[in-house]
Short mmCIF file of C-alpha atoms and ligand atoms in Angstrom, two decimals:
data_model
loop_
_atom_site.label_atom_id
_atom_site.label_comp_id
_atom_site.label_asym_id
_atom_site.label_seq_id
_atom_site.Cartn_x
_atom_site.Cartn_y
_atom_site.Cartn_z
CA MET A 28 -24.33 -44.94 85.92
CA THR A 29 -23.85 -46.26 82.40
CA GLY A 30 -27.51 -46.28 81.35
CA PHE A 31 -30.60 -44.13 81.78
CA SER A 32 -33.19 -45.19 84.35
CA GLU A 33 -36.76 -46.00 83.27
CA GLN A 34 -37.91 -43.11 85.44
CA ILE A 35 -35.71 -40.51 83.75
CA VAL A 36 -36.67 -41.76 80.27
CA GLU A 37 -40.35 -41.49 81.29
CA ARG A 38 -39.86 -37.90 82.49
CA LEU A 39 -38.12 -36.92 79.28
CA ALA A 40 -40.75 -38.66 77.12
CA ASN A 41 -43.53 -36.83 79.00
CA ALA A 42 -41.80 -33.43 78.90
CA SER A 43 -43.35 -30.69 76.77
CA SER A 44 -40.26 -28.47 76.95
CA VAL A 45 -36.63 -29.59 77.09
CA THR A 46 -33.54 -27.39 77.27
CA VAL A 47 -30.12 -28.82 76.45
CA LEU A 48 -26.78 -27.17 77.38
CA THR A 49 -23.85 -28.43 75.34
CA GLY A 50 -20.12 -27.87 75.79
CA ALA A 51 -17.03 -28.89 73.87
CA GLY A 52 -17.56 -32.55 74.81
CA ALA A 53 -20.60 -32.65 72.52
CA SER A 54 -18.35 -31.84 69.54
CA ALA A 55 -15.41 -34.00 70.65
CA GLU A 56 -16.53 -37.02 68.60
CA SER A 57 -16.69 -34.82 65.52
CA GLY A 58 -12.94 -34.46 65.98
CA LEU A 59 -12.86 -30.96 67.50
CA PRO A 60 -10.61 -30.69 70.58
CA THR A 61 -12.16 -29.67 73.91
CA PHE A 62 -10.83 -26.94 76.17
CA ARG A 63 -9.97 -28.62 79.40
CA ASP A 64 -9.27 -32.24 78.62
CA PRO A 65 -5.57 -33.14 78.82
CA ASP A 66 -5.15 -32.98 75.04
CA GLY A 67 -7.60 -30.10 74.86
CA LEU A 68 -6.98 -26.73 73.26
CA TRP A 69 -6.02 -25.15 76.54
CA SER A 70 -3.35 -27.78 77.26
CA GLU A 71 -1.16 -26.08 74.64
CA PHE A 72 -2.20 -22.59 75.54
CA ASN A 73 -3.41 -20.76 78.60
CA PRO A 74 -7.06 -19.69 78.03
CA VAL A 75 -6.29 -16.09 78.93
CA GLU A 76 -3.46 -16.16 76.41
CA LEU A 77 -5.81 -16.72 73.54
CA ALA A 78 -9.48 -16.20 74.44
CA SER A 79 -9.35 -12.66 75.83
CA TYR A 80 -9.39 -9.19 74.31
CA SER A 81 -6.06 -8.30 75.95
CA ALA A 82 -4.36 -11.32 74.31
CA PHE A 83 -5.88 -10.24 70.99
CA VAL A 84 -4.53 -6.71 71.27
CA ASP A 85 -1.13 -7.93 72.56
CA ASN A 86 -0.66 -10.52 69.81
CA PRO A 87 -3.33 -10.22 67.10
CA VAL A 88 -1.58 -12.54 64.64
CA ARG A 89 -1.39 -15.33 67.23
CA VAL A 90 -5.06 -15.03 68.22
CA GLN A 91 -6.25 -14.53 64.62
CA SER A 92 -4.26 -17.58 63.44
CA TRP A 93 -5.62 -19.75 66.29
CA TYR A 94 -9.19 -18.85 65.35
CA SER A 95 -8.40 -19.22 61.64
CA ALA A 96 -7.25 -22.79 62.35
CA ARG A 97 -10.35 -23.52 64.44
CA LEU A 98 -12.60 -22.09 61.74
CA ARG A 99 -10.94 -24.34 59.16
CA SER A 100 -11.28 -27.37 61.49
CA SER A 101 -14.94 -26.75 62.20
CA ASN A 102 -15.66 -26.39 58.46
CA GLY A 103 -13.80 -29.64 57.87
CA VAL A 104 -15.74 -31.86 60.28
CA SER A 105 -19.34 -33.10 60.45
CA PRO A 106 -21.99 -33.23 63.14
CA ASN A 107 -21.65 -36.44 65.20
CA PRO A 108 -24.45 -38.73 66.50
CA CYS A 109 -24.87 -36.48 69.57
CA HIS A 110 -25.74 -33.45 67.41
CA LEU A 111 -27.96 -35.59 65.15
CA ALA A 112 -29.84 -37.14 68.09
CA LEU A 113 -30.59 -33.69 69.53
CA ALA A 114 -32.00 -32.61 66.17
CA GLU A 115 -34.13 -35.80 66.12
CA LEU A 116 -35.44 -35.00 69.62
CA GLU A 117 -37.43 -32.16 68.03
CA ASP A 118 -39.68 -34.81 66.40
CA LEU A 119 -40.49 -36.28 69.81
CA ILE A 120 -40.76 -33.30 72.16
CA GLU A 121 -42.95 -30.24 71.60
CA SER A 122 -40.27 -27.65 72.43
CA VAL A 123 -36.51 -28.32 72.33
CA THR A 124 -33.98 -25.52 72.88
CA VAL A 125 -30.26 -26.15 72.49
CA VAL A 126 -28.14 -23.66 74.43
CA THR A 127 -24.57 -24.17 73.29
CA GLN A 128 -21.25 -22.88 74.58
CA ASN A 129 -19.72 -24.21 71.38
CA VAL A 130 -18.93 -21.85 68.54
CA ASP A 131 -18.59 -24.47 65.77
CA GLY A 132 -22.12 -24.29 64.31
CA LEU A 133 -22.48 -28.10 64.33
CA HIS A 134 -25.92 -28.13 66.00
CA GLN A 135 -27.38 -26.03 63.19
CA ARG A 136 -25.69 -28.23 60.57
CA ALA A 137 -27.20 -31.31 62.28
CA GLY A 138 -30.68 -29.81 61.86
CA SER A 139 -31.48 -28.36 65.29
CA THR A 140 -33.79 -25.40 64.66
CA ARG A 141 -33.64 -23.55 67.99
CA VAL A 142 -29.99 -23.02 68.92
CA ILE A 143 -28.80 -20.29 71.28
CA GLU A 144 -25.05 -19.61 70.92
CA VAL A 145 -24.19 -18.05 74.30
CA HIS A 146 -20.47 -17.81 73.46
CA GLY A 147 -20.96 -16.56 69.92
CA SER A 148 -19.76 -18.20 66.72
CA LEU A 149 -16.50 -18.80 64.87
CA HIS A 150 -18.43 -18.25 61.65
CA ARG A 151 -18.95 -14.55 62.31
CA ILE A 152 -15.94 -12.31 61.70
CA TYR A 153 -16.11 -8.57 62.33
CA CYS A 154 -13.94 -5.48 62.68
CA ALA A 155 -12.98 -4.70 66.28
CA ALA A 156 -12.93 -0.98 65.41
CA CYS A 157 -15.94 -0.23 63.21
CA GLY A 158 -17.95 -3.41 63.82
CA ARG A 159 -18.43 -4.18 60.13
CA ASP A 160 -19.00 -7.88 59.40
CA THR A 161 -16.71 -9.56 56.95
CA GLN A 162 -16.53 -12.94 55.29
CA GLU A 163 -13.41 -14.66 56.39
CA LEU A 164 -10.40 -14.85 58.64
CA ASP A 165 -7.45 -16.77 57.29
CA VAL A 166 -4.21 -15.83 59.02
CA ALA A 167 -1.16 -18.11 59.16
CA PRO A 168 0.72 -18.37 62.48
CA ASP A 169 3.81 -16.85 60.86
CA ALA A 170 1.94 -14.00 59.16
CA SER A 171 3.89 -10.76 59.38
CA GLU A 172 0.74 -8.65 59.60
CA PRO A 173 -2.65 -9.21 61.29
CA ALA A 174 -5.83 -9.21 59.15
CA ARG A 175 -7.45 -5.80 59.07
CA CYS A 176 -10.70 -4.19 57.94
CA GLY A 177 -10.72 -1.51 55.26
CA CYS A 178 -10.92 1.04 58.07
CA GLY A 179 -7.64 -0.28 59.47
CA GLY A 180 -9.26 -1.99 62.46
CA LEU A 181 -8.28 -5.54 63.45
CA LEU A 182 -10.58 -8.41 62.41
CA ARG A 183 -11.82 -10.62 65.26
CA PRO A 184 -13.98 -13.72 65.62
CA GLY A 185 -17.57 -13.22 66.78
CA VAL A 186 -16.94 -15.23 69.95
CA VAL A 187 -17.25 -14.18 73.61
CA TRP A 188 -13.82 -13.90 75.23
CA PHE A 189 -13.11 -14.25 78.94
CA GLY A 190 -14.00 -11.00 80.64
CA GLU A 191 -16.48 -10.10 77.88
CA MET A 192 -20.23 -9.97 78.46
CA LEU A 193 -22.31 -12.67 76.82
CA PRO A 194 -24.62 -11.40 74.06
CA GLU A 195 -27.50 -9.92 76.05
CA GLN A 196 -30.32 -11.42 73.98
CA ALA A 197 -28.72 -14.86 73.84
CA LEU A 198 -28.16 -14.92 77.60
CA ALA A 199 -31.69 -13.73 78.32
CA ALA A 200 -33.13 -16.39 75.99
CA ALA A 201 -30.92 -19.05 77.60
CA VAL A 202 -32.02 -18.04 81.10
CA GLU A 203 -35.66 -18.09 80.02
CA ALA A 204 -35.26 -21.52 78.38
CA SER A 205 -33.70 -22.78 81.63
CA SER A 206 -36.40 -21.25 83.84
CA ASP A 207 -39.40 -22.83 82.19
CA CYS A 208 -38.31 -26.24 80.96
CA ASP A 209 -39.54 -29.59 82.31
CA VAL A 210 -36.20 -31.32 81.69
CA PHE A 211 -32.68 -29.84 81.38
CA VAL A 212 -29.94 -31.96 79.82
CA ALA A 213 -26.26 -30.92 80.19
CA ILE A 214 -24.02 -32.65 77.66
CA GLY A 215 -20.21 -32.55 77.43
CA THR A 216 -19.52 -29.50 79.56
CA SER A 217 -17.09 -29.16 82.43
CA ALA A 218 -19.64 -26.83 84.07
CA GLU A 219 -16.82 -24.43 85.01
CA VAL A 220 -17.44 -21.38 82.83
CA TYR A 221 -19.96 -18.86 84.07
CA PRO A 222 -22.58 -17.63 83.62
CA ALA A 223 -23.43 -20.65 81.34
CA ALA A 224 -22.55 -23.09 84.13
CA ALA A 225 -25.28 -21.55 86.28
CA LEU A 226 -28.04 -22.49 83.81
CA PRO A 227 -28.58 -26.11 84.95
CA LEU A 228 -28.68 -24.95 88.58
CA HIS A 229 -31.24 -22.33 87.61
CA ALA A 230 -33.32 -25.01 85.88
CA ALA A 231 -33.17 -27.29 88.96
CA LYS A 232 -34.24 -24.40 91.18
CA ASN A 233 -37.25 -23.91 88.90
CA GLY A 234 -38.30 -27.53 89.30
CA ALA A 235 -36.76 -29.07 86.17
CA THR A 236 -35.38 -32.59 86.13
CA VAL A 237 -31.64 -32.32 85.36
CA ILE A 238 -29.82 -35.02 83.40
CA GLU A 239 -26.06 -34.91 82.80
CA ILE A 240 -24.15 -36.75 80.08
CA ASN A 241 -20.36 -36.56 80.39
CA LEU A 242 -17.31 -38.82 80.29
CA GLY A 243 -16.92 -38.35 84.02
CA PRO A 244 -18.13 -36.39 87.07
CA THR A 245 -18.23 -32.58 86.98
CA PRO A 246 -19.20 -29.92 89.56
CA LEU A 247 -22.76 -30.33 88.22
CA SER A 248 -23.02 -34.10 88.76
CA ALA A 249 -24.06 -33.95 92.40
CA ALA A 250 -26.88 -31.51 91.59
CA ALA A 251 -28.19 -33.58 88.65
CA ASP A 252 -31.15 -35.94 89.10
CA GLU A 253 -29.19 -38.42 87.00
CA ALA A 254 -25.59 -38.24 85.73
CA VAL A 255 -24.69 -40.89 83.14
CA PHE A 256 -21.04 -41.28 82.19
CA GLY A 257 -19.91 -42.20 78.72
CA PRO A 258 -19.35 -40.67 75.25
CA ALA A 259 -22.03 -38.16 74.23
CA GLY A 260 -22.02 -39.63 70.71
CA GLU A 261 -23.21 -42.95 72.17
CA LEU A 262 -25.36 -41.92 75.15
CA THR A 263 -27.34 -39.12 73.50
CA PRO A 264 -28.65 -41.31 70.63
CA ARG A 265 -29.39 -44.05 73.17
CA LEU A 266 -31.45 -41.67 75.32
CA VAL A 267 -33.37 -40.34 72.29
CA ALA A 268 -34.01 -43.90 71.05
CA GLN A 269 -35.45 -44.80 74.47
CA VAL A 270 -37.72 -41.75 74.34
CA ARG A 271 -38.81 -42.68 70.82
CA ALA A 272 -39.60 -46.26 71.93
CA ARG A 273 -41.61 -44.91 74.88
CA ALA A 274 -43.58 -42.60 72.59
CA ALA A 275 -44.25 -45.49 70.15
CA SER A 276 -45.49 -47.77 72.95
CA ARG A 277 -47.96 -45.08 74.00
CA VAL A 278 -49.42 -44.97 70.50
CA ASN A 279 -49.86 -48.79 70.16
C1 BV8 B 306 -18.68 -12.87 81.75
C2 BV8 B 306 -14.80 -18.42 73.74
C3 BV8 B 306 -19.24 -10.79 82.76
C4 BV8 B 306 -15.03 -18.91 72.43
C5 BV8 B 306 -15.15 -19.12 75.97
C6 BV8 B 306 -19.00 -15.76 87.75
C7 BV8 B 306 -19.96 -15.04 87.05
C8 BV8 B 306 -19.64 -14.43 85.84
C9 BV8 B 306 -18.34 -14.55 85.30
C10 BV8 B 306 -17.40 -15.29 86.00
C11 BV8 B 306 -17.72 -15.88 87.21
N1 BV8 B 306 -16.60 -16.50 87.67
C12 BV8 B 306 -15.60 -16.33 86.77
C13 BV8 B 306 -16.04 -15.58 85.76
C14 BV8 B 306 -15.25 -15.18 84.61
C15 BV8 B 306 -15.30 -16.21 83.49
C16 BV8 B 306 -15.27 -17.62 83.94
O1 BV8 B 306 -16.32 -18.25 84.05
N2 BV8 B 306 -14.09 -18.15 84.15
C17 BV8 B 306 -13.98 -19.55 84.52
C18 BV8 B 306 -12.72 -20.13 83.88
C19 BV8 B 306 -13.96 -19.65 86.03
N3 BV8 B 306 -16.47 -15.95 82.68
C20 BV8 B 306 -16.39 -15.00 81.73
O2 BV8 B 306 -15.42 -14.29 81.56
C21 BV8 B 306 -17.60 -14.84 80.83
N4 BV8 B 306 -17.95 -13.45 80.77
O3 BV8 B 306 -19.11 -13.48 82.66
O4 BV8 B 306 -18.86 -11.49 81.58
C22 BV8 B 306 -17.95 -10.40 83.42
C23 BV8 B 306 -17.15 -9.47 82.78
C24 BV8 B 306 -15.96 -9.08 83.40
C25 BV8 B 306 -15.58 -9.65 84.61
C26 BV8 B 306 -16.38 -10.63 85.23
C27 BV8 B 306 -17.58 -11.00 84.62
C28 BV8 B 306 -17.28 -15.26 79.42
C29 BV8 B 306 -17.20 -16.75 79.35
C30 BV8 B 306 -17.03 -17.21 77.88
C31 BV8 B 306 -15.57 -17.37 77.60
N5 BV8 B 306 -15.39 -17.88 76.26
N6 BV8 B 306 -14.92 -19.47 74.75
C32 BV8 B 306 -14.00 -19.89 72.07
O5 BV8 B 306 -12.79 -19.56 71.98
O6 BV8 B 306 -14.42 -21.00 71.85
S1 BV8 B 306 -15.15 -20.28 77.19
C33 BV8 B 306 -14.73 -21.83 76.62
O7 BV8 B 306 -14.89 -22.72 77.74
C34 BV8 B 306 -15.65 -22.39 75.56
O8 BV8 B 306 -16.56 -21.47 75.04
C35 BV8 B 306 -16.39 -23.47 76.27
O9 BV8 B 306 -17.71 -23.44 75.99
C36 BV8 B 306 -16.22 -23.09 77.69
C37 BV8 B 306 -16.53 -24.19 78.66
O10 BV8 B 306 -15.81 -25.30 78.31
P1 BV8 B 306 -16.63 -26.63 77.94
O11 BV8 B 306 -17.45 -26.35 76.75
O12 BV8 B 306 -17.33 -27.12 79.16
O13 BV8 B 306 -15.45 -27.53 77.51
P2 BV8 B 306 -14.34 -28.15 78.47
O14 BV8 B 306 -13.17 -28.55 77.65
O15 BV8 B 306 -14.16 -27.25 79.65
O16 BV8 B 306 -15.02 -29.47 79.01
C38 BV8 B 306 -15.33 -30.52 78.11
C39 BV8 B 306 -16.21 -31.46 78.90
O17 BV8 B 306 -16.68 -32.45 78.01
C40 BV8 B 306 -15.46 -32.18 80.01
O18 BV8 B 306 -16.29 -32.21 81.16
C41 BV8 B 306 -15.23 -33.59 79.45
O19 BV8 B 306 -15.28 -34.57 80.47
C42 BV8 B 306 -16.40 -33.73 78.54
N7 BV8 B 306 -16.18 -34.58 77.35
C43 BV8 B 306 -15.07 -34.63 76.56
N8 BV8 B 306 -15.30 -35.51 75.56
C44 BV8 B 306 -16.56 -36.00 75.72
C45 BV8 B 306 -17.12 -35.40 76.86
N9 BV8 B 306 -18.36 -35.68 77.31
C46 BV8 B 306 -19.07 -36.57 76.59
N10 BV8 B 306 -18.60 -37.19 75.48
C47 BV8 B 306 -17.36 -36.93 75.02
N11 BV8 B 306 -16.92 -37.55 73.92
ZN1 ZN B 307 -13.46 -1.54 60.38
#
């Protein structure tokens, strides 16, 4: 499908609680590479090589410089129309929760007020030994030494690596937001990384209407009530505009 059905717009417009799950595809039109698309981050590297504690310990400079580059990129880009439309949705729907797998902080910069970062954030840097937070991580790929804390421990990004548990509170809040929402919208995620990928299925099981926005089909598409294919930066604003028009017609 290339457009949203009247029925799905009606359900969203009548919803009192909406939960949105975003993946790297929601930030793609801000200029941040995704993980699994051909030109994605992982195409150059193997995920385990960079996004795991063992890779960090084996080659701290390489992992620290990769995250330093991503931190710089995310500070250098702006929220795109997908992020902005989700922030606008808060004016139309009583309760909107954005559960994001992204670590770039773009939803908060777009104005969304309830954002659950289930994979952590690039913008938090802390010491892997003593846990102390610090301000920045700026390591060049050819650095001779990794960045360390005053205690001598290695500095790491506050993200969740493969094989690491998701932050308990964030995961519990995400599961709750998926259990009791009327509509669940999955945007720009390959629906391959667990346990986040289980959230839309959990929502469907609890009676929510599930909408998917993606460039193409994913393992979630068959379970969605409606999967619409196209760029998130175009489709998300279109969906929110249709909800706004529906709300306006109810008032007049
Ligand atoms: C864990 C770090 C307990 C930060 C990331 C079953 C249950 C539990 C665990 C597992 C399980 N099966 C396997 C596991 C292990 C693993 C896992 O899921 N592996 C996968 C590969 C099978 N899960 C874990 O390790 C998790 N931990 O469960 O702990 C445990 C402990 C020990 C042993 C077992 C269990 C931790 C997962 C978090 C890993 N950290 N990132 C960072 O570096 O950024 S994951 C990484 O991939 C990102 O965070 C990202 O969020 C995530 C998913 O990727 P997407 O966001 O979906 O992005 P992707 O590129 O894949 O897709 C982009 C999509 O957008 C595409 O569909 C594309 O079509 C679309 N798109 C592109 N452009 C656009 C677009 N759509 C619209 N518009 C566009 N313009
Ligand atoms: Zn320390």
